[in-house]
PDB file of C-alpha atoms in Angstrom:
ATOM      1  CA  MET A   1      -4.819  19.471  28.367  1.00 33.00           C
ATOM      2  CA  SER A   2      -7.204  22.405  28.829  1.00 36.00           C
ATOM      3  CA  LEU A   3      -9.804  23.377  26.239  1.00 37.00           C
ATOM      4  CA  ARG A   4      -8.070  26.740  25.935  1.00 37.00           C
ATOM      5  CA  LEU A   5      -4.781  25.147  24.986  1.00 34.00           C
ATOM      6  CA  ILE A   6      -6.363  22.664  22.594  1.00 34.00           C
ATOM      7  CA  ILE A   7      -8.280  25.339  20.728  1.00 39.00           C
ATOM      8  CA  THR A   8      -5.329  27.710  20.610  1.00 39.00           C
ATOM      9  CA  ILE A   9      -3.013  25.064  19.196  1.00 37.00           C
ATOM     10  CA  THR A  10      -5.369  23.420  16.749  1.00 42.00           C
ATOM     11  CA  LEU A  11      -7.355  26.341  15.423  1.00 43.00           C
ATOM     12  CA  LEU A  12      -5.686  29.709  15.715  1.00 44.00           C
ATOM     13  CA  SER A  13      -2.370  28.623  14.277  1.00 45.00           C
ATOM     14  CA  PHE A  14      -3.750  27.700  10.861  1.00 46.00           C
ATOM     15  CA  GLY A  15      -0.314  28.223   9.352  1.00 46.00           C
ATOM     16  CA  SER A  16       1.797  26.869  12.202  1.00 48.00           C
ATOM     17  CA  LEU A  17       0.020  23.698  13.236  1.00 47.00           C
ATOM     18  CA  TYR A  18       2.791  21.466  11.975  1.00 43.00           C
ATOM     19  CA  ALA A  19       5.773  23.503  13.227  1.00 46.00           C
ATOM     20  CA  GLN A  20       6.937  20.687  15.485  1.00 48.00           C
ATOM     21  CA  ASN A  21      10.320  20.925  17.194  1.00 45.00           C
ATOM     22  CA  PRO A  22      11.486  24.009  15.273  1.00 49.00           C
ATOM     23  CA  SER A  23      15.097  25.026  15.374  1.00 47.00           C
ATOM     24  CA  PRO A  24      15.637  27.531  18.195  1.00 51.00           C
ATOM     25  CA  ASP A  25      17.393  29.819  15.716  1.00 90.00           C
ATOM     26  CA  TYR A  26      14.742  30.271  13.034  1.00 97.00           C
ATOM     27  CA  GLY A  27      12.528  33.165  13.923  1.00 96.00           C
ATOM     28  CA  ASN A  28      15.003  34.460  16.492  1.00 95.00           C
ATOM     29  CA  ASP A  29      18.363  34.339  14.745  1.00 96.00           C
ATOM     30  CA  PRO A  30      20.479  37.461  15.411  1.00 94.00           C
ATOM     31  CA  LYS A  31      22.842  36.581  12.558  1.00 95.00           C
ATOM     32  CA  ALA A  32      20.117  36.289   9.938  1.00 97.00           C
ATOM     33  CA  GLY A  33      17.422  38.539  11.338  1.00 97.00           C
ATOM     34  CA  SER A  34      16.718  42.241  11.169  1.00 98.00           C
ATOM     35  CA  PHE A  35      13.902  44.752  11.404  1.00 98.00           C
ATOM     36  CA  TYR A  36      12.667  47.128   8.725  1.00 98.00           C
ATOM     37  CA  ASN A  37      10.510  50.122   9.667  1.00 97.00           C
ATOM     38  CA  HIS A  38       7.591  50.624   7.320  1.00 96.00           C
ATOM     39  CA  ASP A  39       5.135  53.418   8.114  1.00 93.00           C
ATOM     40  CA  GLY A  40       6.123  53.251  11.760  1.00 94.00           C
ATOM     41  CA  VAL A  41       5.740  49.467  11.985  1.00 97.00           C
ATOM     42  CA  LYS A  42       8.801  47.330  12.663  1.00 98.00           C
ATOM     43  CA  VAL A  43       8.662  44.264  10.409  1.00 98.00           C
ATOM     44  CA  TYR A  44      10.940  41.385  11.305  1.00 98.00           C
ATOM     45  CA  TYR A  45      12.610  39.212   8.660  1.00 98.00           C
ATOM     46  CA  GLU A  46      15.430  36.705   8.287  1.00 98.00           C
ATOM     47  CA  ILE A  47      17.506  35.842   5.225  1.00 98.00           C
ATOM     48  CA  TYR A  48      19.189  32.514   4.482  1.00 98.00           C
ATOM     49  CA  GLY A  49      21.041  31.108   1.476  1.00 97.00           C
ATOM     50  CA  GLN A  50      21.978  32.529  -1.888  1.00 97.00           C
ATOM     51  CA  GLY A  51      20.543  32.615  -5.376  1.00 97.00           C
ATOM     52  CA  LYS A  52      17.164  33.680  -6.678  1.00 98.00           C
ATOM     53  CA  PRO A  53      15.027  35.250  -3.932  1.00 98.00           C
ATOM     54  CA  LEU A  54      12.205  33.152  -2.483  1.00 99.00           C
ATOM     55  CA  VAL A  55       9.829  34.868  -0.057  1.00 98.00           C
ATOM     56  CA  ILE A  56       8.124  32.591   2.468  1.00 98.00           C
ATOM     57  CA  LEU A  57       4.853  33.844   3.968  1.00 98.00           C
ATOM     58  CA  HIS A  58       3.358  31.984   6.946  1.00 98.00           C
ATOM     59  CA  GLY A  59      -0.297  31.473   7.827  1.00 97.00           C
ATOM     60  CA  ASN A  60      -2.576  32.897  10.495  1.00 96.00           C
ATOM     61  CA  GLY A  61      -1.063  32.745  13.959  1.00 95.00           C
ATOM     62  CA  GLY A  62       2.252  31.578  12.529  1.00 96.00           C
ATOM     63  CA  SER A  63       5.704  33.081  12.182  1.00 97.00           C
ATOM     64  CA  ILE A  64       9.100  32.383  10.651  1.00 98.00           C
ATOM     65  CA  ARG A  65       9.456  29.554  13.161  1.00 96.00           C
ATOM     66  CA  SER A  66       6.456  27.880  11.534  1.00 95.00           C
ATOM     67  CA  ARG A  67       8.651  27.071   8.526  1.00 95.00           C
ATOM     68  CA  ALA A  68      11.749  26.003  10.455  1.00 95.00           C
ATOM     69  CA  ASN A  69      11.697  22.506   8.975  1.00 95.00           C
ATOM     70  CA  LEU A  70      11.633  23.789   5.374  1.00 97.00           C
ATOM     71  CA  ILE A  71      13.930  26.825   5.518  1.00 97.00           C
ATOM     72  CA  PRO A  72      17.176  24.773   5.411  1.00 97.00           C
ATOM     73  CA  GLU A  73      15.876  22.805   2.407  1.00 97.00           C
ATOM     74  CA  PHE A  74      14.956  25.921   0.444  1.00 98.00           C
ATOM     75  CA  ALA A  75      18.016  27.894   1.555  1.00 97.00           C
ATOM     76  CA  ALA A  76      20.186  25.323  -0.239  1.00 97.00           C
ATOM     77  CA  HIS A  77      18.583  26.428  -3.524  1.00 98.00           C
ATOM     78  CA  TYR A  78      17.441  30.031  -3.085  1.00 98.00           C
ATOM     79  CA  ARG A  79      17.975  33.224  -1.127  1.00 98.00           C
ATOM     80  CA  VAL A  80      15.171  32.691   1.343  1.00 98.00           C
ATOM     81  CA  ILE A  81      13.479  35.808   2.723  1.00 98.00           C
ATOM     82  CA  ALA A  82      11.292  34.733   5.643  1.00 98.00           C
ATOM     83  CA  MET A  83       9.083  37.395   7.161  1.00 98.00           C
ATOM     84  CA  ASP A  84       6.878  37.749  10.243  1.00 98.00           C
ATOM     85  CA  ASN A  85       3.694  39.455   9.079  1.00 98.00           C
ATOM     86  CA  ARG A  86       2.589  42.376  11.256  1.00 98.00           C
ATOM     87  CA  CYS A  87       0.911  41.217  14.471  1.00 98.00           C
ATOM     88  CA  HIS A  88       2.788  37.922  14.165  1.00 98.00           C
ATOM     89  CA  GLY A  89       6.101  36.698  15.507  1.00 97.00           C
ATOM     90  CA  LYS A  90       8.503  39.520  16.300  1.00 98.00           C
ATOM     91  CA  SER A  91       6.879  42.131  14.058  1.00 98.00           C
ATOM     92  CA  ASP A  92       4.968  45.048  15.568  1.00 98.00           C
ATOM     93  CA  CYS A  93       1.217  45.012  16.063  1.00 97.00           C
ATOM     94  CA  PRO A  94       0.017  48.627  15.865  1.00 95.00           C
ATOM     95  CA  LEU A  95      -3.350  49.871  17.051  1.00 93.00           C
ATOM     96  CA  GLY A  96      -6.239  49.715  14.642  1.00 92.00           C
ATOM     97  CA  TYR A  97      -7.733  47.230  12.215  1.00 92.00           C
ATOM     98  CA  LEU A  98      -5.417  44.574  10.770  1.00 96.00           C
ATOM     99  CA  THR A  99      -5.674  43.833   7.043  1.00 97.00           C
ATOM    100  CA  TYR A 100      -4.038  41.654   4.439  1.00 98.00           C
ATOM    101  CA  GLU A 101      -3.474  44.757   2.342  1.00 98.00           C
ATOM    102  CA  GLN A 102      -1.249  46.149   5.113  1.00 98.00           C
ATOM    103  CA  MET A 103       0.775  42.940   5.078  1.00 98.00           C
ATOM    104  CA  ALA A 104       1.204  43.110   1.301  1.00 98.00           C
ATOM    105  CA  SER A 105       2.327  46.739   1.593  1.00 98.00           C
ATOM    106  CA  ASP A 106       4.852  45.706   4.270  1.00 98.00           C
ATOM    107  CA  LEU A 107       6.288  43.046   1.976  1.00 98.00           C
ATOM    108  CA  ASN A 108       6.466  45.394  -0.995  1.00 98.00           C
ATOM    109  CA  ALA A 109       8.365  47.926   1.120  1.00 98.00           C
ATOM    110  CA  LEU A 110      10.669  45.229   2.488  1.00 98.00           C
ATOM    111  CA  LEU A 111      11.587  44.055  -1.022  1.00 98.00           C
ATOM    112  CA  ASP A 112      12.357  47.669  -1.943  1.00 98.00           C
ATOM    113  CA  HIS A 113      14.526  47.925   1.160  1.00 98.00           C
ATOM    114  CA  LEU A 114      16.384  44.755   0.121  1.00 98.00           C
ATOM    115  CA  ASN A 115      16.838  46.041  -3.459  1.00 98.00           C
ATOM    116  CA  THR A 116      14.886  43.035  -4.720  1.00 98.00           C
ATOM    117  CA  ASP A 117      12.979  43.963  -7.853  1.00 97.00           C
ATOM    118  CA  SER A 118      11.121  40.646  -8.094  1.00 98.00           C
ATOM    119  CA  ALA A 119      10.963  37.362  -6.201  1.00 98.00           C
ATOM    120  CA  TYR A 120       9.445  33.946  -6.103  1.00 98.00           C
ATOM    121  CA  ILE A 121       6.794  33.755  -3.395  1.00 99.00           C
ATOM    122  CA  TRP A 122       5.381  30.786  -1.524  1.00 98.00           C
ATOM    123  CA  GLY A 123       2.514  31.871   0.670  1.00 98.00           C
ATOM    124  CA  HIS A 124       0.336  29.530   2.690  1.00 98.00           C
ATOM    125  CA  SER A 125      -3.212  30.273   3.884  1.00 98.00           C
ATOM    126  CA  ASP A 126      -3.082  33.915   5.040  1.00 98.00           C
ATOM    127  CA  GLY A 127       0.319  34.086   3.365  1.00 98.00           C
ATOM    128  CA  ALA A 128      -1.270  32.874   0.123  1.00 98.00           C
ATOM    129  CA  ILE A 129      -3.801  35.699   0.349  1.00 98.00           C
ATOM    130  CA  VAL A 130      -0.961  38.178   0.814  1.00 98.00           C
ATOM    131  CA  GLY A 131       0.753  36.599  -2.190  1.00 98.00           C
ATOM    132  CA  LEU A 132      -2.340  37.116  -4.355  1.00 98.00           C
ATOM    133  CA  LEU A 133      -2.573  40.746  -3.239  1.00 98.00           C
ATOM    134  CA  MET A 134       1.104  41.220  -4.082  1.00 98.00           C
ATOM    135  CA  ALA A 135       0.490  39.840  -7.576  1.00 98.00           C
ATOM    136  CA  ILE A 136      -2.540  42.132  -8.019  1.00 98.00           C
ATOM    137  CA  HIS A 137      -1.210  45.388  -6.563  1.00 98.00           C
ATOM    138  CA  TYR A 138       2.571  45.043  -6.931  1.00 98.00           C
ATOM    139  CA  PRO A 139       2.861  42.879 -10.055  1.00 98.00           C
ATOM    140  CA  LYS A 140       6.486  43.701 -10.815  1.00 98.00           C
ATOM    141  CA  LYS A 141       7.546  42.240  -7.464  1.00 98.00           C
ATOM    142  CA  VAL A 142       6.167  38.751  -8.141  1.00 98.00           C
ATOM    143  CA  LYS A 143       8.065  36.504 -10.517  1.00 98.00           C
ATOM    144  CA  LYS A 144       6.168  33.344  -9.618  1.00 98.00           C
ATOM    145  CA  LEU A 145       3.633  32.641  -6.881  1.00 98.00           C
ATOM    146  CA  LEU A 146       2.761  29.326  -5.267  1.00 98.00           C
ATOM    147  CA  ALA A 147      -0.362  30.020  -3.237  1.00 99.00           C
ATOM    148  CA  SER A 148      -1.377  27.096  -1.021  1.00 98.00           C
ATOM    149  CA  GLY A 149      -4.780  27.266   0.643  1.00 98.00           C
ATOM    150  CA  PRO A 150      -5.905  30.792  -0.339  1.00 98.00           C
ATOM    151  CA  ASN A 151      -9.435  32.153  -0.293  1.00 98.00           C
ATOM    152  CA  LEU A 152     -11.013  35.257  -1.816  1.00 98.00           C
ATOM    153  CA  ARG A 153     -13.807  35.762   0.708  1.00 98.00           C
ATOM    154  CA  PRO A 154     -14.649  34.662   4.253  1.00 96.00           C
ATOM    155  CA  ASP A 155     -17.869  32.736   3.675  1.00 96.00           C
ATOM    156  CA  THR A 156     -18.990  29.151   3.188  1.00 96.00           C
ATOM    157  CA  THR A 157     -18.732  29.383  -0.605  1.00 97.00           C
ATOM    158  CA  ALA A 158     -14.998  29.398   0.070  1.00 98.00           C
ATOM    159  CA  ILE A 159     -14.535  27.782   3.484  1.00 96.00           C
ATOM    160  CA  ASP A 160     -15.611  24.353   4.739  1.00 97.00           C
ATOM    161  CA  PRO A 161     -18.795  24.944   6.811  1.00 96.00           C
ATOM    162  CA  ALA A 162     -17.643  22.318   9.322  1.00 95.00           C
ATOM    163  CA  LEU A 163     -15.134  24.870  10.593  1.00 93.00           C
ATOM    164  CA  LEU A 164     -17.767  27.363  11.734  1.00 90.00           C
ATOM    165  CA  PRO A 165     -18.588  25.762  15.121  1.00 92.00           C
ATOM    166  CA  LEU A 166     -14.872  25.537  15.821  1.00 91.00           C
ATOM    167  CA  LEU A 167     -14.406  29.213  15.020  1.00 88.00           C
ATOM    168  CA  ASP A 168     -17.171  30.076  17.497  1.00 88.00           C
ATOM    169  CA  LYS A 169     -15.288  28.199  20.216  1.00 90.00           C
ATOM    170  CA  MET A 170     -12.048  29.869  19.229  1.00 91.00           C
ATOM    171  CA  TRP A 171     -13.534  33.360  19.523  1.00 92.00           C
ATOM    172  CA  ALA A 172     -14.599  32.632  23.097  1.00 92.00           C
ATOM    173  CA  VAL A 173     -10.959  31.860  23.898  1.00 91.00           C
ATOM    174  CA  VAL A 174      -9.173  34.701  22.091  1.00 93.00           C
ATOM    175  CA  LYS A 175     -11.565  37.659  22.281  1.00 92.00           C
ATOM    176  CA  ASN A 176      -9.799  39.191  25.295  1.00 92.00           C
ATOM    177  CA  ASP A 177      -6.328  38.841  23.767  1.00 93.00           C
ATOM    178  CA  SER A 178      -5.654  41.910  21.619  1.00 92.00           C
ATOM    179  CA  ILE A 179      -3.202  40.298  19.196  1.00 95.00           C
ATOM    180  CA  ARG A 180      -4.898  36.921  18.873  1.00 94.00           C
ATOM    181  CA  SER A 181      -8.278  38.572  18.441  1.00 95.00           C
ATOM    182  CA  LYS A 182      -6.856  40.614  15.558  1.00 95.00           C
ATOM    183  CA  GLN A 183      -5.542  37.438  13.968  1.00 95.00           C
ATOM    184  CA  PHE A 184      -8.956  35.842  14.446  1.00 95.00           C
ATOM    185  CA  ARG A 185     -10.757  38.761  12.804  1.00 93.00           C
ATOM    186  CA  LEU A 186      -8.672  38.178   9.688  1.00 93.00           C
ATOM    187  CA  LEU A 187     -10.129  34.662   9.442  1.00 89.00           C
ATOM    188  CA  VAL A 188     -13.754  35.673   9.788  1.00 93.00           C
ATOM    189  CA  ASP A 189     -13.901  39.186   8.265  1.00 96.00           C
ATOM    190  CA  GLN A 190     -11.449  39.007   5.377  1.00 97.00           C
ATOM    191  CA  PRO A 191     -10.319  38.861   2.616  1.00 98.00           C
ATOM    192  CA  HIS A 192     -12.508  40.537  -0.003  1.00 98.00           C
ATOM    193  CA  ILE A 193     -10.706  39.999  -3.301  1.00 98.00           C
ATOM    194  CA  GLU A 194     -12.771  40.580  -6.423  1.00 98.00           C
ATOM    195  CA  ILE A 195     -12.769  37.959  -9.164  1.00 98.00           C
ATOM    196  CA  SER A 196     -12.066  40.750 -11.648  1.00 98.00           C
ATOM    197  CA  ASP A 197      -8.835  41.567  -9.806  1.00 98.00           C
ATOM    198  CA  LEU A 198      -7.498  38.077 -10.478  1.00 98.00           C
ATOM    199  CA  GLY A 199      -7.499  38.879 -14.170  1.00 97.00           C
ATOM    200  CA  LYS A 200      -4.905  41.570 -13.530  1.00 96.00           C
ATOM    201  CA  ILE A 201      -2.304  39.052 -12.373  1.00 98.00           C
ATOM    202  CA  LYS A 202       0.601  38.731 -14.792  1.00 96.00           C
ATOM    203  CA  ALA A 203       2.880  36.455 -12.762  1.00 97.00           C
ATOM    204  CA  GLU A 204       3.000  32.709 -13.174  1.00 97.00           C
ATOM    205  CA  VAL A 205       0.777  31.283 -10.429  1.00 98.00           C
ATOM    206  CA  MET A 206       0.063  27.846  -9.019  1.00 98.00           C
ATOM    207  CA  ILE A 207      -2.970  27.439  -6.765  1.00 98.00           C
ATOM    208  CA  MET A 208      -2.515  24.482  -4.435  1.00 98.00           C
ATOM    209  CA  GLY A 209      -4.696  22.760  -1.878  1.00 98.00           C
ATOM    210  CA  GLY A 210      -5.521  19.448  -0.282  1.00 98.00           C
ATOM    211  CA  ASP A 211      -8.497  17.318  -1.231  1.00 98.00           C
ATOM    212  CA  ARG A 212      -9.558  17.630   2.424  1.00 98.00           C
ATOM    213  CA  ASP A 213      -8.663  21.292   2.758  1.00 98.00           C
ATOM    214  CA  ALA A 214     -10.267  23.938   4.944  1.00 97.00           C
ATOM    215  CA  ILE A 215     -10.798  25.763   1.653  1.00 98.00           C
ATOM    216  CA  ARG A 216     -13.350  24.189  -0.657  1.00 98.00           C
ATOM    217  CA  ASN A 217     -11.777  22.579  -3.716  1.00 98.00           C
ATOM    218  CA  GLU A 218     -14.449  24.309  -5.806  1.00 98.00           C
ATOM    219  CA  HIS A 219     -13.169  27.634  -4.536  1.00 98.00           C
ATOM    220  CA  LEU A 220      -9.543  26.787  -5.318  1.00 98.00           C
ATOM    221  CA  LEU A 221     -10.682  25.928  -8.856  1.00 98.00           C
ATOM    222  CA  GLU A 222     -12.597  29.212  -9.037  1.00 98.00           C
ATOM    223  CA  ILE A 223      -9.420  31.107  -8.173  1.00 98.00           C
ATOM    224  CA  GLN A 224      -7.294  29.182 -10.661  1.00 98.00           C
ATOM    225  CA  LYS A 225      -9.792  29.550 -13.512  1.00 98.00           C
ATOM    226  CA  ASN A 226      -9.781  33.336 -13.151  1.00 98.00           C
ATOM    227  CA  ILE A 227      -5.994  33.833 -13.101  1.00 98.00           C
ATOM    228  CA  PRO A 228      -4.791  33.797 -16.709  1.00 94.00           C
ATOM    229  CA  GLY A 229      -2.542  30.837 -17.463  1.00 93.00           C
ATOM    230  CA  SER A 230      -2.383  29.652 -13.855  1.00 96.00           C
ATOM    231  CA  LEU A 231      -1.939  26.075 -12.678  1.00 97.00           C
ATOM    232  CA  LEU A 232      -3.996  24.010 -10.218  1.00 97.00           C
ATOM    233  CA  CYS A 233      -2.627  21.353  -7.881  1.00 98.00           C
ATOM    234  CA  ILE A 234      -4.858  19.344  -5.518  1.00 98.00           C
ATOM    235  CA  LEU A 235      -2.862  16.862  -3.456  1.00 98.00           C
ATOM    236  CA  PRO A 236      -4.677  13.649  -2.460  1.00 97.00           C
ATOM    237  CA  GLY A 237      -5.088  12.658   1.149  1.00 97.00           C
ATOM    238  CA  THR A 238      -4.132  16.082   2.451  1.00 98.00           C
ATOM    239  CA  THR A 239      -5.666  18.718   4.686  1.00 98.00           C
ATOM    240  CA  HIS A 240      -5.135  22.475   4.689  1.00 97.00           C
ATOM    241  CA  PHE A 241      -1.514  21.762   5.664  1.00 97.00           C
ATOM    242  CA  VAL A 242      -0.348  20.311   2.354  1.00 98.00           C
ATOM    243  CA  TYR A 243       3.297  21.220   2.967  1.00 97.00           C
ATOM    244  CA  ALA A 244       3.336  19.005   6.080  1.00 97.00           C
ATOM    245  CA  ASP A 245       0.930  16.229   5.078  1.00 97.00           C
ATOM    246  CA  ARG A 246       2.865  15.508   1.871  1.00 97.00           C
ATOM    247  CA  GLU A 247       6.157  17.280   2.433  1.00 97.00           C
ATOM    248  CA  LYS A 248       8.135  15.332  -0.192  1.00 97.00           C
ATOM    249  CA  TRP A 249       5.516  15.935  -2.856  1.00 98.00           C
ATOM    250  CA  PHE A 250       5.170  19.568  -1.874  1.00 98.00           C
ATOM    251  CA  VAL A 251       8.895  20.271  -2.095  1.00 98.00           C
ATOM    252  CA  GLU A 252       9.260  18.515  -5.453  1.00 98.00           C
ATOM    253  CA  ILE A 253       6.272  20.366  -6.913  1.00 98.00           C
ATOM    254  CA  LEU A 254       7.561  23.708  -5.625  1.00 98.00           C
ATOM    255  CA  TYR A 255      10.960  23.149  -7.252  1.00 98.00           C
ATOM    256  CA  ASP A 256       9.394  22.013 -10.518  1.00 97.00           C
ATOM    257  CA  PHE A 257       7.111  25.044 -10.603  1.00 97.00           C
ATOM    258  CA  LEU A 258       9.772  27.615  -9.711  1.00 98.00           C
ATOM    259  CA  ASP A 259      12.660  26.200 -11.724  1.00 97.00           C
ATOM    260  CA  THR A 260      11.026  25.085 -14.983  1.00 94.00           C
ATOM    261  CA  SER A 261       8.722  26.573 -17.578  1.00 87.00           C
ATOM    262  CA  SER A 262       5.070  25.891 -16.869  1.00 78.00           C
ATOM    263  CA  ARG A 263       3.289  23.313 -19.031  1.00 78.00           C
ATOM    264  CA  ARG A 264       0.120  24.897 -20.357  1.00 79.00           C
ATOM    265  CA  THR A 265      -0.682  22.801 -23.413  1.00 86.00           C
ATOM    266  CA  THR A 266      -4.199  21.370 -23.219  1.00 87.00           C
ATOM    267  CA  THR A 267      -5.104  17.836 -24.268  1.00 91.00           C
ATOM    268  CA  ALA A 268      -7.058  19.234 -27.223  1.00 93.00           C
ATOM    269  CA  GLN A 269      -4.077  21.305 -28.350  1.00 88.00           C
ATOM    270  CA  LEU A 270      -1.758  18.317 -28.035  1.00 88.00           C
ATOM    271  CA  LEU A 271      -4.018  16.040 -30.086  1.00 90.00           C
ATOM    272  CA  ALA A 272      -4.530  18.752 -32.695  1.00 91.00           C
ATOM    273  CA  ARG A 273      -0.760  19.026 -33.182  1.00 91.00           C
ATOM    274  CA  GLN A 274      -0.383  15.271 -33.520  1.00 92.00           C
ATOM    275  CA  MET A 275      -3.093  15.144 -36.169  1.00 90.00           C
ATOM    276  CA  LYS A 276      -1.422  17.724 -38.412  1.00 84.00           C
TER     277      LYS A 276
END
């Protein structure tokens, strides 16, 4: 296998690394899929199932197909809205700089188009960043957010430094590809979310990561501590791809978080009650 192929598969597709043997329908299903035009950009989405809406947001270099193994599971419980972020999958990639804020605006407009006033959101990696921006800038649209593998800034206070040499190799491969280079720039230039903005989040949020994540566990804790009332979940023996490394655990935790009231009582509060 060539170096180009290895790097492309293992690095660029942060959110799609584990999309093995996806169904040929997901991501290209004429019965479930459609386009919505937002500010001149055609955004592709597919809808499956019935019930409370659950938006699924893929990671960098991914697409709806990246979640093909989980869509049937979630569609049995929710109305799944799976979306290709701009410059990914079947969505348009317009000229100019690509930002997470644009992606969040696309999703907000899509939910308006679908007459969906609020939704559950599971976003992974880049999708988790978009989920945080949705909760900050479009708070009424987010009922609950499970953000797996997010980061607030693109530096080594947030990201494992061991990734940096790999990113250098990746840039050498993708720099002449207009779409892949835009995806790459997201990884190294963005996001820039202020800690103070996290305090604006009103939705129930769970920050999730692996104990061997690409995102430092200290950074995941930093995010969780600054979102009022949020939950933290670090799964043992897992990488950045928690949903694939521990799929059974991930699915059970997602259901518990979305379908039940969050447990926020501290140990001190519990003991204080028992001593009364």
